Coordinates of C-alpha atoms in Angstrom, one line a residue:
Chain R
X1 CA 157.8 43.7 107.3
X2 CA 159.8 41.4 109.5
X3 CA 162.4 40.6 106.9
X4 CA 165.9 39.6 108.1
X5 CA 168.3 42.5 108.2
X6 CA 171.4 41.5 106.3
X7 CA 173.6 43.7 104.1
X8 CA 175.4 40.7 102.6
X9 CA 172.2 40.2 100.6
X10 CA 173.8 42.7 98.3
X11 CA 176.0 39.9 97.0
X12 CA 172.9 38.2 95.7
X13 CA 171.7 41.4 94.0
X14 CA 175.1 42.1 92.5
X15 CA 174.8 40.1 89.3
X16 CA 171.6 41.9 88.4
X17 CA 173.2 45.2 89.3
X18 CA 176.1 44.5 87.0
X19 CA 174.2 43.4 83.9
X20 CA 171.7 46.2 84.2
X21 CA 174.5 48.7 84.8
X22 CA 176.2 47.5 81.6
X23 CA 173.1 47.9 79.6
X24 CA 171.7 51.0 81.2
X25 CA 174.2 53.2 83.1
X26 CA 177.1 53.2 80.6
X27 CA 174.8 54.0 77.6
X28 CA 173.0 56.7 79.6
X29 CA 176.3 58.3 80.5
X30 CA 177.2 58.4 76.8
X31 CA 173.9 60.1 76.2
X32 CA 174.5 62.7 78.9
X33 CA 177.9 63.2 77.4
X34 CA 176.5 63.9 73.9
X35 CA 173.8 66.2 75.2
X36 CA 176.4 68.9 76.3
X37 CA 178.8 68.6 73.4
X38 CA 178.9 69.4 69.7
X39 CA 180.4 66.4 67.9
X40 CA 182.1 66.9 64.5
X41 CA 183.6 63.5 64.2
X42 CA 185.7 60.9 66.1
X43 CA 187.6 62.7 68.9
X44 CA 186.5 66.1 67.8
X45 CA 184.0 67.8 70.1
X46 CA 183.3 71.1 71.8
X47 CA 181.5 71.6 75.1
X48 CA 178.3 73.6 74.5
X49 CA 176.6 73.4 77.9
X50 CA 172.9 73.7 77.8
X51 CA 172.6 74.9 74.2
X52 CA 171.1 71.7 72.8
X53 CA 168.5 71.7 75.6
X54 CA 167.5 75.2 74.7
X55 CA 167.3 74.3 71.0
X56 CA 165.2 71.2 71.8
X57 CA 162.8 73.0 74.2
X58 CA 162.0 75.7 71.6
X59 CA 161.5 73.2 68.8
X60 CA 158.0 73.6 67.5
X61 CA 157.9 70.1 65.9
X62 CA 158.9 68.6 69.2
X63 CA 156.1 70.4 71.0
X64 CA 153.6 69.1 68.4
X65 CA 154.9 65.6 68.8
X66 CA 154.7 65.9 72.6
X67 CA 151.0 67.0 72.6
X68 CA 150.3 64.2 70.1
X69 CA 152.0 61.8 72.4
X70 CA 150.0 63.0 75.4
X71 CA 146.7 62.7 73.4
X72 CA 147.7 59.2 72.3
X73 CA 148.7 57.9 75.7
X74 CA 145.6 59.6 77.3
X75 CA 143.2 57.9 74.8
X76 CA 145.0 54.6 75.3
X77 CA 144.5 54.7 79.1
X78 CA 140.9 55.8 78.8
X79 CA 140.0 53.1 76.3
X80 CA 142.1 50.1 77.3
X81 CA 141.8 50.2 81.1
X82 CA 137.9 50.1 81.3
X83 CA 137.7 47.7 78.3
X84 CA 140.3 45.4 79.8
X85 CA 138.6 45.3 83.2
X86 CA 135.3 44.5 81.4
X87 CA 136.9 41.6 79.5
X88 CA 138.5 40.4 82.7
X89 CA 135.2 40.3 84.5
X90 CA 133.5 38.4 81.6
X91 CA 136.2 35.7 81.3
X92 CA 135.2 32.2 82.3
X93 CA 136.7 31.1 85.6
X94 CA 137.7 27.6 85.0
X95 CA 137.5 24.7 82.5
X96 CA 138.8 24.5 78.9
X97 CA 137.0 27.7 78.0
X98 CA 139.2 29.6 80.5
X99 CA 142.4 28.1 79.0
X100 CA 141.2 28.8 75.5
X101 CA 140.3 32.4 76.3
X102 CA 143.7 33.0 78.0
X103 CA 145.6 31.6 75.0
X104 CA 143.6 33.6 72.4
X105 CA 143.9 36.8 74.5
X106 CA 147.7 36.5 74.8
X107 CA 148.2 35.9 71.0
X108 CA 148.5 39.6 70.1
X109 CA 151.1 40.1 72.9
X110 CA 153.4 37.5 71.3
X111 CA 153.6 39.0 67.9
X112 CA 156.8 41.0 67.1
X113 CA 155.9 44.7 67.1
X114 CA 156.7 45.4 63.5
X115 CA 154.7 42.4 62.5
X116 CA 151.8 44.0 64.4
X117 CA 152.2 46.9 62.0
X118 CA 152.3 44.6 59.0
X119 CA 149.1 42.8 60.1
X120 CA 147.3 46.1 60.3
X121 CA 148.6 47.3 57.0
X122 CA 147.2 44.1 55.4
X123 CA 144.0 44.4 57.4
X124 CA 143.2 48.0 56.7
X125 CA 144.4 48.7 53.1
X126 CA 141.6 49.9 51.0
X127 CA 142.3 47.5 48.2
X128 CA 143.2 44.2 49.8
X129 CA 142.4 44.7 53.5
X130 CA 139.3 43.1 55.1
X131 CA 138.6 46.1 57.2
X132 CA 139.6 48.7 54.6
X133 CA 137.8 47.2 51.7
X134 CA 134.6 46.4 53.7
X135 CA 134.3 49.9 55.1
X136 CA 134.9 51.5 51.7
X137 CA 132.3 49.2 50.2
X138 CA 129.9 50.5 52.8
X139 CA 130.4 54.0 51.3
X140 CA 132.8 55.4 53.9
X141 CA 136.0 56.7 52.4
X142 CA 138.8 55.3 54.5
X143 CA 142.5 55.4 53.6
X144 CA 145.0 55.7 56.4
X145 CA 147.8 56.8 54.0
X146 CA 145.9 59.9 53.0
X147 CA 143.7 61.2 55.8
X148 CA 145.3 62.1 59.2
X149 CA 142.0 61.2 61.0
X150 CA 141.9 57.7 59.3
X151 CA 145.5 57.2 60.3
X152 CA 144.8 58.1 63.9
X153 CA 141.7 55.8 63.9
X154 CA 143.9 53.0 62.5
X155 CA 146.7 53.5 64.9
X156 CA 144.3 53.6 67.9
X157 CA 142.5 50.4 66.7
X158 CA 145.8 48.7 66.4
X159 CA 147.0 49.8 69.8
X160 CA 143.7 48.8 71.5
X161 CA 143.8 45.5 69.6
X162 CA 147.4 44.9 70.6
X163 CA 147.4 45.8 74.3
X164 CA 143.9 45.6 75.8
X165 CA 144.6 41.8 76.3
X166 CA 147.4 42.7 78.7
X167 CA 145.1 44.8 80.8
X168 CA 142.4 42.0 80.6
X169 CA 144.9 39.4 81.7
X170 CA 146.1 41.5 84.6
X171 CA 142.5 42.3 85.7
X172 CA 141.6 38.6 85.4
X173 CA 144.6 37.6 87.5
X174 CA 143.5 40.1 90.2
X175 CA 140.0 38.8 90.2
X176 CA 141.2 35.2 90.5
X177 CA 143.0 36.1 93.7
X178 CA 139.8 37.1 95.5
X179 CA 138.7 34.3 97.9
X180 CA 135.3 32.8 97.1
X181 CA 134.1 33.6 100.7
X182 CA 133.9 37.3 99.8
X183 CA 131.3 36.6 97.1
X184 CA 129.4 34.3 99.3
X185 CA 129.2 37.0 102.0
X186 CA 128.0 39.5 99.3
X187 CA 125.3 37.1 98.1
X188 CA 124.0 36.6 101.7
X189 CA 123.9 40.4 102.1
X190 CA 122.0 40.6 98.8
X191 CA 124.6 43.0 97.3
X192 CA 124.0 44.1 93.7
X193 CA 126.4 43.2 90.9
X194 CA 127.6 46.9 90.9
X195 CA 128.2 46.9 94.7
X196 CA 130.2 43.6 94.4
X197 CA 132.3 45.3 91.7
X198 CA 132.7 48.6 93.5
X199 CA 133.4 47.3 97.0
X200 CA 135.0 43.9 96.4
X201 CA 136.4 43.4 93.0
X202 CA 137.7 46.9 92.2
X203 CA 139.6 47.4 95.5
X204 CA 141.1 43.9 95.2
X205 CA 142.3 44.7 91.7
X206 CA 144.1 47.8 92.8
X207 CA 147.5 46.2 92.7
X208 CA 147.3 44.7 89.3
X209 CA 145.6 47.8 87.9
X210 CA 148.4 49.9 89.2
X211 CA 150.8 47.7 87.2
X212 CA 148.5 47.9 84.2
X213 CA 148.2 51.7 84.2
X214 CA 152.0 52.1 84.7
X215 CA 152.9 49.6 82.0
X216 CA 150.4 50.9 79.5
X217 CA 151.4 54.5 80.1
X218 CA 155.1 53.8 79.8
X219 CA 154.8 51.6 76.7
X220 CA 152.3 53.7 74.9
X221 CA 154.4 56.8 75.6
X222 CA 157.5 55.0 74.1
X223 CA 155.6 53.5 71.2
X224 CA 157.7 53.2 68.1
X225 CA 157.7 50.2 65.9
X226 CA 154.0 49.7 65.3
X227 CA 153.0 53.2 64.0
X228 CA 156.4 53.4 62.2
X229 CA 155.6 50.3 60.2
X230 CA 151.9 51.2 59.7
X231 CA 152.0 54.9 58.8
X232 CA 155.7 55.9 59.0
X233 CA 154.6 58.9 61.1
X234 CA 152.4 60.3 58.3
X235 CA 150.4 61.4 56.5
X236 CA 152.4 64.6 57.0
X237 CA 153.5 64.4 60.6
X238 CA 150.1 63.5 61.9
X239 CA 151.2 60.2 63.6
X240 CA 154.8 61.2 64.4
X241 CA 155.0 60.3 68.0
X242 CA 157.9 61.2 70.3
X243 CA 160.0 58.1 69.6
X244 CA 159.5 58.4 65.8
X245 CA 160.6 62.1 66.0
X246 CA 163.6 61.2 68.2
X247 CA 164.8 58.5 65.8
X248 CA 164.4 60.9 62.9
X249 CA 166.7 63.4 64.6
X250 CA 169.2 60.9 65.8
X251 CA 169.5 58.4 62.9
X252 CA 167.9 60.4 60.1
X253 CA 169.7 63.7 60.5
X254 CA 172.5 62.4 62.8
X255 CA 172.1 65.4 65.1
X256 CA 173.5 63.6 68.1
X257 CA 173.6 66.6 70.5
X258 CA 169.9 67.6 70.2
X259 CA 168.8 64.0 70.1
X260 CA 170.7 63.2 73.3
X261 CA 169.2 66.3 75.0
X262 CA 165.8 65.3 73.7
X263 CA 166.2 61.8 75.1
X264 CA 167.0 63.0 78.6
X265 CA 163.9 65.3 78.6
X266 CA 161.8 62.4 77.2
X267 CA 163.0 60.1 79.9
X268 CA 162.3 62.6 82.7
X269 CA 158.8 63.1 81.4
X270 CA 158.1 59.4 81.5
X271 CA 159.7 59.1 85.0
X272 CA 157.7 62.0 86.3
X273 CA 154.3 60.8 85.1
X274 CA 155.0 57.2 86.1
X275 CA 155.7 58.4 89.6
X276 CA 152.6 60.6 89.7
X277 CA 150.4 57.7 88.5
X278 CA 152.0 55.5 91.1
X279 CA 151.4 57.9 93.9
X280 CA 147.8 58.7 92.8
X281 CA 146.9 55.0 92.5
X282 CA 148.4 54.2 95.9
X283 CA 146.2 56.9 97.5
X284 CA 143.1 55.7 95.6
X285 CA 143.7 52.3 97.1
X286 CA 143.9 53.4 100.7
X287 CA 140.8 55.4 100.4
X288 CA 138.8 52.4 99.2
X289 CA 140.1 49.9 101.7
X290 CA 138.8 51.8 104.8
Chain D
X1 CA 120.5 36.2 81.4
X2 CA 123.2 38.7 82.6
X3 CA 125.9 36.1 82.4
X4 CA 124.8 35.2 78.9
X5 CA 125.1 38.7 77.7
X6 CA 128.6 38.9 79.1
X7 CA 129.6 35.7 77.4
X8 CA 128.2 36.9 74.2
X9 CA 130.2 40.1 74.5
X10 CA 133.4 38.2 75.2
X11 CA 132.9 35.9 72.2
X12 CA 132.3 38.9 70.0
X13 CA 135.5 40.5 71.3
X14 CA 137.5 37.4 70.7
X15 CA 136.2 37.2 67.2
X16 CA 137.3 40.8 66.6
X17 CA 140.6 39.9 68.1
X18 CA 141.2 37.1 65.7
X19 CA 140.0 38.9 62.6
X20 CA 143.3 40.6 61.7
X21 CA 145.2 37.4 62.4
X22 CA 142.8 35.4 60.3
X23 CA 143.2 37.9 57.5
X24 CA 146.9 37.5 57.6
X25 CA 146.5 33.7 57.5
X26 CA 144.2 34.1 54.6
X27 CA 146.8 36.1 52.7
X28 CA 149.6 33.8 53.5
X29 CA 147.8 30.9 51.8
X30 CA 147.4 32.8 48.5
X31 CA 149.7 33.9 45.7
X32 CA 150.4 37.6 45.3
X33 CA 148.5 37.7 42.0
X34 CA 145.5 36.1 43.6
X35 CA 145.6 38.6 46.6
X36 CA 145.7 41.6 44.3
X37 CA 143.3 40.0 41.8
X38 CA 140.2 39.2 43.9
X39 CA 138.9 40.1 47.3
X40 CA 137.9 36.8 48.9
X41 CA 137.0 36.4 52.6
X42 CA 137.4 32.7 52.2
X43 CA 140.3 32.0 49.8
X44 CA 139.5 29.9 46.8
X45 CA 142.9 28.9 45.5
X46 CA 144.9 27.7 48.5
X47 CA 148.7 27.4 48.1
X48 CA 151.5 26.6 50.5
X49 CA 154.1 28.1 48.1
X50 CA 154.8 31.1 50.4
X51 CA 155.6 28.8 53.3
X52 CA 157.6 26.5 51.1
X53 CA 159.8 29.5 50.0
X54 CA 160.5 30.5 53.6
X55 CA 161.4 27.0 54.7
X56 CA 163.8 26.5 51.7
X57 CA 165.5 29.9 51.6
X58 CA 168.3 30.2 54.2
X59 CA 167.9 34.0 54.2
X60 CA 164.4 33.5 55.6
X61 CA 164.6 30.5 57.9
X62 CA 167.9 31.5 59.4
X63 CA 166.1 34.6 60.7
X64 CA 163.9 32.3 62.8
X65 CA 166.8 30.4 64.1
X66 CA 168.7 33.6 65.0
X67 CA 165.7 34.9 66.9
X68 CA 165.2 31.7 68.8
X69 CA 168.9 31.5 69.7
X70 CA 169.1 35.0 71.2
X71 CA 165.7 34.8 72.9
X72 CA 166.8 31.5 74.6
X73 CA 170.1 33.0 75.7
X74 CA 168.4 36.1 77.1
X75 CA 165.8 34.0 79.0
X76 CA 168.5 31.8 80.5
X77 CA 170.7 34.8 81.6
X78 CA 167.7 36.7 82.9
X79 CA 166.6 33.8 85.1
X80 CA 170.1 33.0 86.4
X81 CA 170.8 36.6 87.5
X82 CA 167.3 37.4 88.7
X83 CA 166.8 34.3 90.9
X84 CA 169.3 35.2 93.7
X85 CA 168.4 38.9 93.5
X86 CA 164.7 38.2 93.8
X87 CA 165.5 35.9 96.8
X88 CA 167.4 38.7 98.4
X89 CA 164.6 41.2 97.9
X90 CA 162.0 38.8 99.2
X91 CA 163.9 37.7 102.3
X92 CA 166.3 40.4 103.5
X93 CA 166.3 44.0 104.3
X94 CA 169.5 45.7 103.3
X95 CA 171.0 49.1 102.6
X96 CA 169.1 50.7 99.7
X97 CA 166.9 47.8 98.9
X98 CA 163.8 49.8 98.1
X99 CA 165.7 52.3 96.0
X100 CA 167.3 49.5 94.1
X101 CA 163.9 47.9 93.4
X102 CA 162.5 51.1 92.0
X103 CA 165.7 51.8 90.1
X104 CA 165.3 48.5 88.3
X105 CA 161.9 49.5 87.2
X106 CA 163.0 52.9 85.8
X107 CA 165.1 51.0 83.2
X108 CA 161.8 50.3 81.5
X109 CA 161.0 54.0 81.3
X110 CA 163.8 55.3 79.0
X111 CA 162.8 55.4 75.3
X112 CA 164.6 52.4 73.7
X113 CA 165.7 54.7 70.9
X114 CA 167.9 56.5 73.4
X115 CA 170.0 53.4 73.8
X116 CA 170.5 52.7 70.1
X117 CA 173.7 54.7 69.4
X118 CA 175.4 54.1 72.8
X119 CA 174.7 50.4 72.4
X120 CA 176.1 50.3 68.9
X121 CA 179.3 52.0 70.1
X122 CA 179.6 49.8 73.2
X123 CA 179.1 46.6 71.4
X124 CA 181.4 47.7 68.5
X125 CA 184.2 48.3 71.0
X126 CA 184.0 44.7 72.2
X127 CA 183.6 43.4 68.7
X128 CA 180.1 41.9 69.5
X129 CA 178.1 43.5 66.7
X130 CA 176.2 40.8 64.7
X131 CA 176.4 38.2 67.4
X132 CA 173.5 36.6 69.2
X133 CA 175.0 37.3 72.6
X134 CA 174.9 41.1 71.9
X135 CA 171.2 41.1 71.3
X136 CA 170.7 38.8 74.3
X137 CA 172.6 41.2 76.6
X138 CA 170.9 44.3 75.3
X139 CA 167.5 42.7 76.0
X140 CA 168.5 42.1 79.6
X141 CA 167.9 45.9 80.1
X142 CA 164.1 45.4 80.2
X143 CA 163.9 41.6 81.0
X144 CA 166.0 41.4 84.2
X145 CA 164.0 44.1 86.1
X146 CA 160.8 42.3 85.0
X147 CA 162.1 38.9 86.0
X148 CA 163.1 40.2 89.5
X149 CA 159.7 41.8 89.9
X150 CA 157.7 38.6 89.0
X151 CA 160.0 36.2 90.9
X152 CA 160.0 38.3 94.0
X153 CA 156.2 38.1 94.1
X154 CA 156.3 34.3 93.9
X155 CA 159.1 33.9 96.4
X156 CA 157.3 36.2 98.9
X157 CA 154.4 33.7 98.7
X158 CA 156.7 30.9 100.2
X159 CA 156.7 31.0 104.0
X160 CA 160.0 31.9 105.5
X161 CA 159.7 29.1 108.0
X162 CA 160.7 26.8 105.2
X163 CA 164.1 28.5 104.9
X164 CA 164.6 28.4 108.7
X165 CA 163.7 24.7 108.8
X166 CA 166.2 23.9 106.1
X167 CA 169.0 25.7 108.0
X168 CA 168.1 23.8 111.1
X169 CA 168.2 20.5 109.2
X170 CA 171.7 21.4 108.1
X171 CA 171.2 22.3 104.5
X172 CA 173.9 24.4 103.0
X173 CA 172.7 27.5 101.3
X174 CA 173.2 26.4 97.7
X175 CA 171.8 23.0 98.3
X176 CA 168.7 24.5 100.0
X177 CA 168.2 26.9 97.1
X178 CA 168.5 24.2 94.4
X179 CA 166.8 21.2 96.0
X180 CA 164.1 22.9 98.2
X181 CA 163.4 26.4 97.1
X182 CA 163.6 26.3 93.3
X183 CA 161.2 23.3 93.1
X184 CA 158.8 25.3 95.3
X185 CA 158.6 28.2 92.9
X186 CA 158.9 26.4 89.6
X187 CA 155.6 27.8 88.5
X188 CA 157.0 31.3 89.0
X189 CA 160.1 30.4 87.1
X190 CA 157.9 29.1 84.2
X191 CA 155.9 32.3 84.2
X192 CA 159.0 34.5 84.3
X193 CA 160.6 32.5 81.5
X194 CA 157.4 33.1 79.5
X195 CA 157.6 36.9 80.0
X196 CA 161.3 37.1 79.2
X197 CA 160.7 35.0 76.1
X198 CA 157.8 37.3 75.1
X199 CA 159.5 40.6 75.5
X200 CA 162.7 39.5 73.8
X201 CA 160.8 37.9 71.0
X202 CA 158.7 40.9 70.1
X203 CA 161.5 43.5 70.4
X204 CA 162.9 44.8 67.1
X205 CA 164.8 48.0 67.5
X206 CA 167.8 46.7 69.4
X207 CA 167.8 43.4 67.6
X208 CA 167.9 45.1 64.2
X209 CA 170.5 47.7 65.2
X210 CA 173.0 45.3 66.7
X211 CA 172.9 42.7 63.8
X212 CA 173.8 42.8 60.2
X213 CA 173.7 39.3 58.7
X214 CA 174.8 36.4 60.9
X215 CA 172.4 37.1 63.8
X216 CA 169.6 39.0 62.0
X217 CA 166.2 38.3 63.6
X218 CA 163.2 37.3 61.6
X219 CA 161.4 40.5 62.3
X220 CA 164.2 42.4 60.7
X221 CA 164.4 40.1 57.7
X222 CA 160.8 40.9 57.1
X223 CA 161.3 44.7 57.1
X224 CA 164.1 44.3 54.6
X225 CA 162.0 42.3 52.2
X226 CA 159.3 44.8 52.4
X227 CA 161.5 47.6 51.1
X228 CA 163.5 45.6 48.6
X229 CA 161.3 43.3 46.4
X230 CA 158.2 45.5 46.0
X231 CA 155.5 44.0 48.1
X232 CA 154.9 40.3 48.1
X233 CA 151.9 40.3 50.4
X234 CA 151.6 36.6 50.5
X235 CA 155.2 36.0 51.5
X236 CA 155.1 38.7 54.1
X237 CA 151.9 37.3 55.6
X238 CA 153.3 33.8 55.7
X239 CA 156.4 35.1 57.5
X240 CA 154.2 37.0 59.9
X241 CA 152.1 33.9 60.7
X242 CA 155.3 32.0 61.4
X243 CA 156.4 34.6 63.9
X244 CA 153.3 33.9 65.9
X245 CA 153.8 30.1 66.1
X246 CA 156.7 30.0 68.8
X247 CA 154.8 32.3 71.1
X248 CA 151.6 30.4 70.7
X249 CA 153.5 27.2 71.6
X250 CA 155.1 28.7 74.7
X251 CA 151.8 30.2 75.9
X252 CA 150.1 26.8 75.7
X253 CA 152.6 25.4 78.2
X254 CA 152.1 28.2 80.8
X255 CA 148.4 28.9 80.2
X256 CA 147.3 27.8 83.6
X257 CA 149.9 29.7 85.5
X258 CA 150.0 32.9 83.4
X259 CA 147.2 34.6 85.4
X260 CA 149.0 33.8 88.7
X261 CA 152.2 35.5 87.4
X262 CA 150.5 38.8 87.1
X263 CA 148.6 38.6 90.4
X264 CA 151.7 37.9 92.5
X265 CA 154.0 40.5 91.1
X266 CA 154.2 43.3 93.6
X267 CA 154.1 47.0 92.7

């Protein structure tokens, strides 16, 4: 860390600070403002203190959405991270197959999120969907608009299909950055494939995997468009995740106060867990480096 | 033998990955009656009618143009603001630099839905609703932090001696930056542009809220059609396929550098 000390560097950061401040700080202040007031109309509002926070924290539907969200994000991390690492390990290292694999893998990432939902509706519908129709022909009743379990399976399949490539690309990038000499040394030592993975590849992937876990946690916790298009939060409330619930309150019922209070709590949860993951992963890394 | 099994697994995964996309392509080439009438894994009656309708109806194709316009604007602004900032983070220590870097990342952690109403009010105040620039600016929220993050990684890979040498040779700062430094990190700029393009292209919530007709993105045009005209699966599928095309083109250009972009980004 022998960077040059120079506070004038702030001038270079200033443009970024200004644009992000316009898009983040001003809106967030509005939200904080709403969260402590009761708004009747333009210019008419009453200060209510922490009332909205109390209301939101005791809301049973919110608690359900929160647990659903934790279950969802937990499953996402448990499935996508190992699967992504496995794919990253299996990817060809050079040549046209490598390019082709990269391009194919990145395809789902470049599809607008609501189109992702549309693709999966088309794919899983019991009447016209390849997946839905096939599985029903096999004798398994499958309809994500009627059964909560089927809806969950469909949403998980969609999520894994959509985002595992990101983890795979990150893992692949981490693996590519390992110098060939490491593998040669391992070969000379007669290390097993598992030992190579455990003591060379995994530690070297720590950086990219930290990014992967953080990104996947944040984005899955904030998921909105894909399940909204696919299931609309149903059947019942079975796939109503936190963001869907929030939009229902804010836009559907126009309860700005509770929605704002809810938003702040939501943001703090994401912040807290991201920080915990970050700290935990940093420590895992130092343990393995030795 | 081991390697073979791996390759087989990868091929199987890629096939599964492509199945939903293939199915949409399949649907997009059939008429609605045909889709509802028979279940065909390989379509028998191919038609380009759905695509023809999208390319001749302004309500449809203007959606694509709108999306491309605001995505390009966003990518340009993100790069222009992020370049000097990333340079500062990679070269200098200054008051609050680490906090600033983390703060940038926290902007990705707030649920986008939180920003909907404040954004709507803010942009209404300035009369920017339903303009491309409004969507482009709102997407800066998540793209600028990402751009700084990735560019900083690439810039840290350039030895600082190069900067010092340029100063000794009498380069002015702007000239050094544009003629020496930027060409050195052009890969990084390409990768960053790709990511900005991608995240702005796939986002719907802001884009839909901030536009009504003149700047409506294609993704929002699609949702409107779903609710209005019953469900024309063929047309919907064709529109979906067309949303994949620009991304696929961009990715082809950066395919060899994409992996590097991830690896160099610092945490």
